[in-house]
PDB file of C-alpha atoms in Angstrom:
ATOM      1  CA  GLY A   1    -133.722-140.149  42.369  1.00 61.00           C
ATOM      2  CA  GLN A   2    -135.480-141.426  39.578  1.00 68.00           C
ATOM      3  CA  GLN A   3    -137.887-138.453  38.068  1.00 78.00           C
ATOM      4  CA  VAL A   4    -140.818-139.845  35.873  1.00 88.00           C
ATOM      5  CA  MET A   5    -143.569-137.581  33.983  1.00 91.00           C
ATOM      6  CA  GLN A   6    -146.401-138.390  32.976  1.00 96.00           C
ATOM      7  CA  ILE A   7    -148.944-136.624  30.128  1.00 96.00           C
ATOM      8  CA  PRO A   8    -151.518-135.370  30.577  1.00 97.00           C
ATOM      9  CA  GLN A   9    -152.295-135.106  34.041  1.00 96.00           C
ATOM     10  CA  TYR A  10    -156.184-135.198  32.516  1.00 96.00           C
ATOM     11  CA  GLN A  11    -157.838-136.903  30.587  1.00 97.00           C
ATOM     12  CA  HIS A  12    -161.837-136.076  29.605  1.00 97.00           C
ATOM     13  CA  VAL A  13    -163.030-138.426  27.009  1.00 97.00           C
ATOM     14  CA  GLN A  14    -166.586-139.140  25.536  1.00 97.00           C
ATOM     15  CA  GLU A  15    -167.385-142.957  26.212  1.00 97.00           C
ATOM     16  CA  GLY A  16    -166.502-145.474  23.462  1.00 97.00           C
ATOM     17  CA  GLU A  17    -163.262-142.486  22.104  1.00 98.00           C
ATOM     18  CA  ASP A  18    -159.884-144.205  23.173  1.00 98.00           C
ATOM     19  CA  PHE A  19    -157.815-142.502  25.172  1.00 98.00           C
ATOM     20  CA  THR A  20    -153.434-142.339  26.035  1.00 98.00           C
ATOM     21  CA  THR A  21    -151.314-141.854  28.637  1.00 98.00           C
ATOM     22  CA  TYR A  22    -147.178-141.161  28.085  1.00 98.00           C
ATOM     23  CA  CYS A  23    -144.618-142.166  30.683  1.00 97.00           C
ATOM     24  CA  ASN A  24    -141.150-140.461  29.811  1.00 95.00           C
ATOM     25  CA  SER A  25    -138.043-141.179  32.091  1.00 92.00           C
ATOM     26  CA  SER A  26    -134.552-139.411  30.799  1.00 87.00           C
ATOM     27  CA  THR A  27    -132.819-142.079  31.774  1.00 90.00           C
ATOM     28  CA  THR A  28    -132.867-145.834  30.305  1.00 92.00           C
ATOM     29  CA  LEU A  29    -135.721-147.713  32.969  1.00 91.00           C
ATOM     30  CA  SER A  30    -134.558-151.600  33.319  1.00 91.00           C
ATOM     31  CA  ASN A  31    -138.560-152.339  33.566  1.00 92.00           C
ATOM     32  CA  ILE A  32    -141.790-150.006  33.717  1.00 95.00           C
ATOM     33  CA  GLN A  33    -145.438-150.770  35.597  1.00 97.00           C
ATOM     34  CA  TRP A  34    -148.710-150.159  35.425  1.00 98.00           C
ATOM     35  CA  TYR A  35    -151.400-149.247  38.117  1.00 98.00           C
ATOM     36  CA  LYS A  36    -154.383-148.451  37.808  1.00 98.00           C
ATOM     37  CA  GLN A  37    -156.073-146.162  41.044  1.00 98.00           C
ATOM     38  CA  ARG A  38    -160.257-145.999  40.759  1.00 97.00           C
ATOM     39  CA  PRO A  39    -161.167-143.089  42.693  1.00 95.00           C
ATOM     40  CA  GLY A  40    -161.303-143.662  46.452  1.00 94.00           C
ATOM     41  CA  GLY A  41    -159.237-146.593  45.672  1.00 96.00           C
ATOM     42  CA  HIS A  42    -155.809-148.010  45.666  1.00 97.00           C
ATOM     43  CA  PRO A  43    -153.926-148.468  43.310  1.00 98.00           C
ATOM     44  CA  VAL A  44    -154.298-151.767  41.055  1.00 98.00           C
ATOM     45  CA  PHE A  45    -151.311-153.630  39.088  1.00 97.00           C
ATOM     46  CA  LEU A  46    -151.909-153.990  35.438  1.00 98.00           C
ATOM     47  CA  ILE A  47    -149.145-154.964  33.750  1.00 97.00           C
ATOM     48  CA  GLN A  48    -144.608-155.288  33.725  1.00 96.00           C
ATOM     49  CA  LEU A  49    -142.793-154.664  30.727  1.00 97.00           C
ATOM     50  CA  VAL A  50    -139.203-155.426  30.413  1.00 95.00           C
ATOM     51  CA  LYS A  51    -138.286-155.522  26.631  1.00 96.00           C
ATOM     52  CA  SER A  52    -137.140-152.649  24.517  1.00 96.00           C
ATOM     53  CA  GLY A  53    -140.197-152.600  21.803  1.00 97.00           C
ATOM     54  CA  GLU A  54    -142.237-154.619  23.814  1.00 97.00           C
ATOM     55  CA  VAL A  55    -146.331-153.802  23.303  1.00 98.00           C
ATOM     56  CA  LYS A  56    -148.787-156.341  25.669  1.00 98.00           C
ATOM     57  CA  LYS A  57    -152.588-156.193  25.311  1.00 98.00           C
ATOM     58  CA  GLN A  58    -155.283-156.729  27.993  1.00 97.00           C
ATOM     59  CA  LYS A  59    -158.360-156.714  26.052  1.00 97.00           C
ATOM     60  CA  ARG A  60    -159.222-153.304  25.370  1.00 98.00           C
ATOM     61  CA  LEU A  61    -155.844-151.981  27.326  1.00 98.00           C
ATOM     62  CA  THR A  62    -152.341-151.762  25.387  1.00 98.00           C
ATOM     63  CA  PHE A  63    -149.181-150.983  26.829  1.00 98.00           C
ATOM     64  CA  GLN A  64    -145.886-150.287  25.056  1.00 98.00           C
ATOM     65  CA  PHE A  65    -142.109-149.483  26.224  1.00 97.00           C
ATOM     66  CA  GLY A  66    -140.433-147.248  23.808  1.00 96.00           C
ATOM     67  CA  GLU A  67    -137.199-148.844  21.620  1.00 95.00           C
ATOM     68  CA  ALA A  68    -134.381-146.613  23.718  1.00 94.00           C
ATOM     69  CA  LYS A  69    -136.243-147.372  27.126  1.00 94.00           C
ATOM     70  CA  LYS A  70    -137.326-144.420  28.137  1.00 94.00           C
ATOM     71  CA  ASN A  71    -140.631-144.124  27.325  1.00 96.00           C
ATOM     72  CA  SER A  72    -144.310-146.369  27.463  1.00 97.00           C
ATOM     73  CA  SER A  73    -147.271-145.487  26.905  1.00 98.00           C
ATOM     74  CA  LEU A  74    -150.947-147.486  27.809  1.00 98.00           C
ATOM     75  CA  HIS A  75    -153.827-147.048  25.069  1.00 98.00           C
ATOM     76  CA  ILE A  76    -157.191-148.038  25.849  1.00 98.00           C
ATOM     77  CA  THR A  77    -159.476-148.017  22.734  1.00 98.00           C
ATOM     78  CA  ALA A  78    -163.397-147.063  23.158  1.00 98.00           C
ATOM     79  CA  THR A  79    -163.588-146.675  26.425  1.00 98.00           C
ATOM     80  CA  GLN A  80    -165.986-147.837  28.487  1.00 97.00           C
ATOM     81  CA  THR A  81    -167.335-146.023  32.369  1.00 96.00           C
ATOM     82  CA  THR A  82    -165.363-148.855  34.273  1.00 96.00           C
ATOM     83  CA  ASP A  83    -162.015-146.966  32.870  1.00 98.00           C
ATOM     84  CA  VAL A  84    -162.716-144.216  35.324  1.00 98.00           C
ATOM     85  CA  GLY A  85    -159.544-143.472  37.252  1.00 98.00           C
ATOM     86  CA  THR A  86    -156.030-142.353  37.584  1.00 98.00           C
ATOM     87  CA  TYR A  87    -153.123-144.191  36.051  1.00 98.00           C
ATOM     88  CA  PHE A  88    -149.389-144.606  36.802  1.00 97.00           C
ATOM     89  CA  CYS A  89    -146.607-146.301  35.633  1.00 97.00           C
ATOM     90  CA  GLY A  90    -144.170-146.837  38.377  1.00 95.00           C
ATOM     91  CA  VAL A  91    -139.663-147.731  36.810  1.00 93.00           C
ATOM     92  CA  PHE A  92    -136.977-149.126  38.924  1.00 86.00           C
ATOM     93  CA  GLY A  93    -134.389-147.776  40.102  1.00 80.00           C
ATOM     94  CA  ASN A  94    -132.212-148.808  42.996  1.00 77.00           C
ATOM     95  CA  GLU A  95    -134.610-151.562  43.307  1.00 77.00           C
ATOM     96  CA  LYS A  96    -136.935-149.059  44.870  1.00 85.00           C
ATOM     97  CA  LEU A  97    -140.379-148.207  42.762  1.00 91.00           C
ATOM     98  CA  THR A  98    -140.848-144.423  42.082  1.00 92.00           C
ATOM     99  CA  PHE A  99    -144.133-143.651  40.525  1.00 94.00           C
ATOM    100  CA  GLY A 100    -145.647-141.147  37.840  1.00 93.00           C
ATOM    101  CA  THR A 101    -146.964-138.153  38.592  1.00 92.00           C
ATOM    102  CA  GLY A 102    -150.396-139.723  36.472  1.00 96.00           C
ATOM    103  CA  THR A 103    -153.026-139.160  34.419  1.00 97.00           C
ATOM    104  CA  ARG A 104    -156.710-138.952  35.067  1.00 97.00           C
ATOM    105  CA  LEU A 105    -159.367-140.380  33.700  1.00 98.00           C
ATOM    106  CA  THR A 106    -162.754-139.109  33.599  1.00 97.00           C
ATOM    107  CA  ILE A 107    -165.652-140.643  30.820  1.00 96.00           C
ATOM    108  CA  ILE A 108    -168.707-138.465  29.866  1.00 91.00           C
ATOM    109  CA  PRO A 109    -171.467-140.617  29.069  1.00 85.00           C
TER     110      PRO A 109
ATOM    111  CA  GLU B   1    -155.719-165.818  48.497  1.00 64.00           C
ATOM    112  CA  ALA B   2    -156.244-162.310  51.277  1.00 83.00           C
ATOM    113  CA  GLY B   3    -154.989-159.604  50.014  1.00 95.00           C
ATOM    114  CA  VAL B   4    -153.378-156.917  52.440  1.00 98.00           C
ATOM    115  CA  ALA B   5    -154.473-155.860  55.492  1.00 98.00           C
ATOM    116  CA  GLN B   6    -154.725-152.165  56.653  1.00 98.00           C
ATOM    117  CA  SER B   7    -156.263-150.070  60.108  1.00 98.00           C
ATOM    118  CA  PRO B   8    -158.046-148.203  61.134  1.00 98.00           C
ATOM    119  CA  ARG B   9    -158.991-146.700  57.065  1.00 97.00           C
ATOM    120  CA  TYR B  10    -159.468-143.601  58.662  1.00 98.00           C
ATOM    121  CA  LYS B  11    -157.946-141.742  61.143  1.00 98.00           C
ATOM    122  CA  ILE B  12    -158.547-137.477  62.297  1.00 98.00           C
ATOM    123  CA  ILE B  13    -156.125-136.189  65.299  1.00 98.00           C
ATOM    124  CA  GLU B  14    -154.852-132.721  65.821  1.00 98.00           C
ATOM    125  CA  LYS B  15    -151.540-131.441  65.128  1.00 97.00           C
ATOM    126  CA  ARG B  16    -148.755-132.687  67.678  1.00 98.00           C
ATOM    127  CA  GLN B  17    -150.402-135.854  68.644  1.00 98.00           C
ATOM    128  CA  SER B  18    -149.261-139.729  67.241  1.00 98.00           C
ATOM    129  CA  VAL B  19    -150.805-142.056  65.568  1.00 98.00           C
ATOM    130  CA  ALA B  20    -149.754-145.321  64.277  1.00 98.00           C
ATOM    131  CA  PHE B  21    -150.792-147.175  61.362  1.00 98.00           C
ATOM    132  CA  TRP B  22    -150.269-151.442  61.141  1.00 98.00           C
ATOM    133  CA  CYS B  23    -150.606-153.780  58.120  1.00 98.00           C
ATOM    134  CA  ASN B  24    -150.745-157.275  57.594  1.00 97.00           C
ATOM    135  CA  PRO B  25    -149.350-158.161  54.338  1.00 97.00           C
ATOM    136  CA  ILE B  26    -149.554-161.091  51.740  1.00 97.00           C
ATOM    137  CA  SER B  27    -148.898-164.704  53.811  1.00 95.00           C
ATOM    138  CA  GLY B  28    -145.468-165.348  52.138  1.00 93.00           C
ATOM    139  CA  HIS B  29    -144.539-162.273  50.520  1.00 95.00           C
ATOM    140  CA  ALA B  30    -141.051-160.812  51.783  1.00 95.00           C
ATOM    141  CA  THR B  31    -140.932-157.354  50.785  1.00 96.00           C
ATOM    142  CA  LEU B  32    -143.274-154.807  52.359  1.00 97.00           C
ATOM    143  CA  TYR B  33    -143.344-150.703  51.643  1.00 97.00           C
ATOM    144  CA  TRP B  34    -145.160-148.091  52.948  1.00 98.00           C
ATOM    145  CA  TYR B  35    -146.000-144.875  50.852  1.00 98.00           C
ATOM    146  CA  GLN B  36    -147.527-142.028  51.328  1.00 98.00           C
ATOM    147  CA  GLN B  37    -150.339-140.309  48.524  1.00 98.00           C
ATOM    148  CA  ILE B  38    -151.048-137.155  49.013  1.00 96.00           C
ATOM    149  CA  LEU B  39    -154.397-136.626  47.190  1.00 93.00           C
ATOM    150  CA  GLY B  40    -153.297-135.748  43.708  1.00 91.00           C
ATOM    151  CA  GLN B  41    -150.775-137.165  43.276  1.00 93.00           C
ATOM    152  CA  GLY B  42    -149.098-140.723  42.680  1.00 94.00           C
ATOM    153  CA  PRO B  43    -147.591-142.982  46.074  1.00 96.00           C
ATOM    154  CA  LYS B  44    -144.409-141.987  47.660  1.00 96.00           C
ATOM    155  CA  LEU B  45    -142.052-144.282  49.063  1.00 96.00           C
ATOM    156  CA  LEU B  46    -141.787-143.879  52.803  1.00 97.00           C
ATOM    157  CA  ILE B  47    -139.388-146.726  53.802  1.00 97.00           C
ATOM    158  CA  GLN B  48    -139.280-150.612  52.458  1.00 96.00           C
ATOM    159  CA  PHE B  49    -138.219-153.885  54.516  1.00 96.00           C
ATOM    160  CA  GLN B  50    -137.024-156.830  53.095  1.00 94.00           C
ATOM    161  CA  ASN B  51    -138.250-159.390  55.669  1.00 92.00           C
ATOM    162  CA  ASN B  52    -136.878-158.049  59.166  1.00 88.00           C
ATOM    163  CA  GLY B  53    -134.673-155.569  57.757  1.00 93.00           C
ATOM    164  CA  VAL B  54    -134.685-151.933  55.850  1.00 94.00           C
ATOM    165  CA  VAL B  55    -133.554-151.541  52.649  1.00 92.00           C
ATOM    166  CA  ASP B  56    -134.508-148.511  51.426  1.00 93.00           C
ATOM    167  CA  ASP B  57    -135.460-145.565  54.181  1.00 96.00           C
ATOM    168  CA  SER B  58    -134.321-142.609  52.471  1.00 94.00           C
ATOM    169  CA  GLN B  59    -137.604-140.981  51.977  1.00 94.00           C
ATOM    170  CA  LEU B  60    -139.006-141.212  55.045  1.00 97.00           C
ATOM    171  CA  PRO B  61    -138.866-138.046  57.783  1.00 96.00           C
ATOM    172  CA  LYS B  62    -137.208-139.938  60.792  1.00 96.00           C
ATOM    173  CA  ASP B  63    -137.450-136.603  63.173  1.00 97.00           C
ATOM    174  CA  ARG B  64    -141.111-137.917  63.238  1.00 98.00           C
ATOM    175  CA  PHE B  65    -141.725-141.210  60.916  1.00 98.00           C
ATOM    176  CA  SER B  66    -140.305-144.234  62.398  1.00 98.00           C
ATOM    177  CA  ALA B  67    -141.368-147.736  61.025  1.00 98.00           C
ATOM    178  CA  GLU B  68    -140.585-151.803  62.207  1.00 96.00           C
ATOM    179  CA  ARG B  69    -141.756-154.780  60.989  1.00 95.00           C
ATOM    180  CA  LEU B  70    -139.914-156.967  63.972  1.00 83.00           C
ATOM    181  CA  LYS B  71    -140.855-160.342  62.845  1.00 88.00           C
ATOM    182  CA  GLY B  72    -140.465-160.174  59.202  1.00 86.00           C
ATOM    183  CA  VAL B  73    -144.377-160.317  58.905  1.00 93.00           C
ATOM    184  CA  ASP B  74    -146.786-157.454  59.957  1.00 96.00           C
ATOM    185  CA  SER B  75    -145.612-153.344  60.539  1.00 98.00           C
ATOM    186  CA  THR B  76    -146.282-150.390  62.099  1.00 98.00           C
ATOM    187  CA  LEU B  77    -145.548-146.704  60.626  1.00 98.00           C
ATOM    188  CA  LYS B  78    -146.066-144.070  63.536  1.00 98.00           C
ATOM    189  CA  ILE B  79    -145.838-140.525  62.840  1.00 98.00           C
ATOM    190  CA  GLN B  80    -145.315-138.363  66.570  1.00 98.00           C
ATOM    191  CA  PRO B  81    -145.413-135.738  66.372  1.00 97.00           C
ATOM    192  CA  ALA B  82    -148.600-134.932  63.423  1.00 98.00           C
ATOM    193  CA  LYS B  83    -147.993-132.024  61.419  1.00 98.00           C
ATOM    194  CA  LEU B  84    -150.783-130.302  58.568  1.00 98.00           C
ATOM    195  CA  GLU B  85    -148.895-131.661  55.938  1.00 97.00           C
ATOM    196  CA  ASP B  86    -149.030-135.079  57.000  1.00 98.00           C
ATOM    197  CA  SER B  87    -152.536-134.987  56.480  1.00 98.00           C
ATOM    198  CA  ALA B  88    -152.613-137.862  53.437  1.00 98.00           C
ATOM    199  CA  VAL B  89    -153.596-141.536  52.192  1.00 98.00           C
ATOM    200  CA  TYR B  90    -151.029-144.167  53.792  1.00 98.00           C
ATOM    201  CA  LEU B  91    -150.913-147.356  51.594  1.00 98.00           C
ATOM    202  CA  CYS B  92    -149.424-150.647  53.008  1.00 98.00           C
ATOM    203  CA  ALA B  93    -147.923-152.670  49.762  1.00 98.00           C
ATOM    204  CA  SER B  94    -146.145-155.782  49.668  1.00 97.00           C
ATOM    205  CA  SER B  95    -144.656-158.513  46.862  1.00 96.00           C
ATOM    206  CA  PHE B  96    -143.324-161.369  47.038  1.00 95.00           C
ATOM    207  CA  ALA B  97    -139.594-159.801  46.515  1.00 90.00           C
ATOM    208  CA  ALA B  98    -137.875-156.579  45.904  1.00 87.00           C
ATOM    209  CA  GLY B  99    -136.883-155.636  42.926  1.00 81.00           C
ATOM    210  CA  GLY B 100    -139.137-156.580  39.455  1.00 84.00           C
ATOM    211  CA  TYR B 101    -141.947-157.559  41.296  1.00 92.00           C
ATOM    212  CA  GLU B 102    -145.305-156.717  41.256  1.00 94.00           C
ATOM    213  CA  GLN B 103    -146.992-154.852  44.419  1.00 97.00           C
ATOM    214  CA  TYR B 104    -150.186-155.256  45.864  1.00 97.00           C
ATOM    215  CA  PHE B 105    -152.503-152.490  47.983  1.00 98.00           C
ATOM    216  CA  GLY B 106    -153.781-152.686  50.726  1.00 98.00           C
ATOM    217  CA  PRO B 107    -156.929-150.124  50.609  1.00 98.00           C
ATOM    218  CA  GLY B 108    -154.697-147.107  52.819  1.00 98.00           C
ATOM    219  CA  THR B 109    -155.557-145.261  56.260  1.00 98.00           C
ATOM    220  CA  ARG B 110    -156.657-142.158  54.993  1.00 98.00           C
ATOM    221  CA  LEU B 111    -155.098-139.195  57.899  1.00 98.00           C
ATOM    222  CA  THR B 112    -156.504-135.881  58.518  1.00 98.00           C
ATOM    223  CA  VAL B 113    -154.735-133.444  61.161  1.00 98.00           C
ATOM    224  CA  THR B 114    -156.437-130.627  62.008  1.00 98.00           C
TER     225      THR B 114
END
């Protein structure tokens, strides 16, 4: 099956600092999705990337798809307490979405 | 627009007992998914339906798990008999169609097997 690695597994940042999580695959991806799961909550769709080198922004969040379509990143500028949660990437293969291991972000006020 | 509904929200059973979960997807969504999420891990797909047909059930432990979506709308997932390692959150999700459509998740059912 599809293998996807996310790093880091955990990230603790001071409020106001930046945060980045990376998603890496050994195979070329058709597209990639990002989800956020708040503590005790369910995954919520954030964005989908399709094109090589694509960059999309949502307020303080910047999503990037690698040129080779084998990796992706999510960057949050100036983190806030509302950013707390686990961020998952999801990759498609055979019409099935495989989730990464996730990066758990905690904010130190 | 109503979201994905799931019930129950919590369930505690003893090992070797059976349990069933129910999911009602967003109206008009053809594709329905059941995921198992063990604490600290990402959701793992158990089964994917397209209308009332199974698209993928390669990771469903078929000796104890079963799922159906008879009328192509709501779905049930059953575990019989349960094992300790089945303790997890069971998430139902739906999407407009299969492939690269965003998935909408329900609140999940937290199962504890003792």
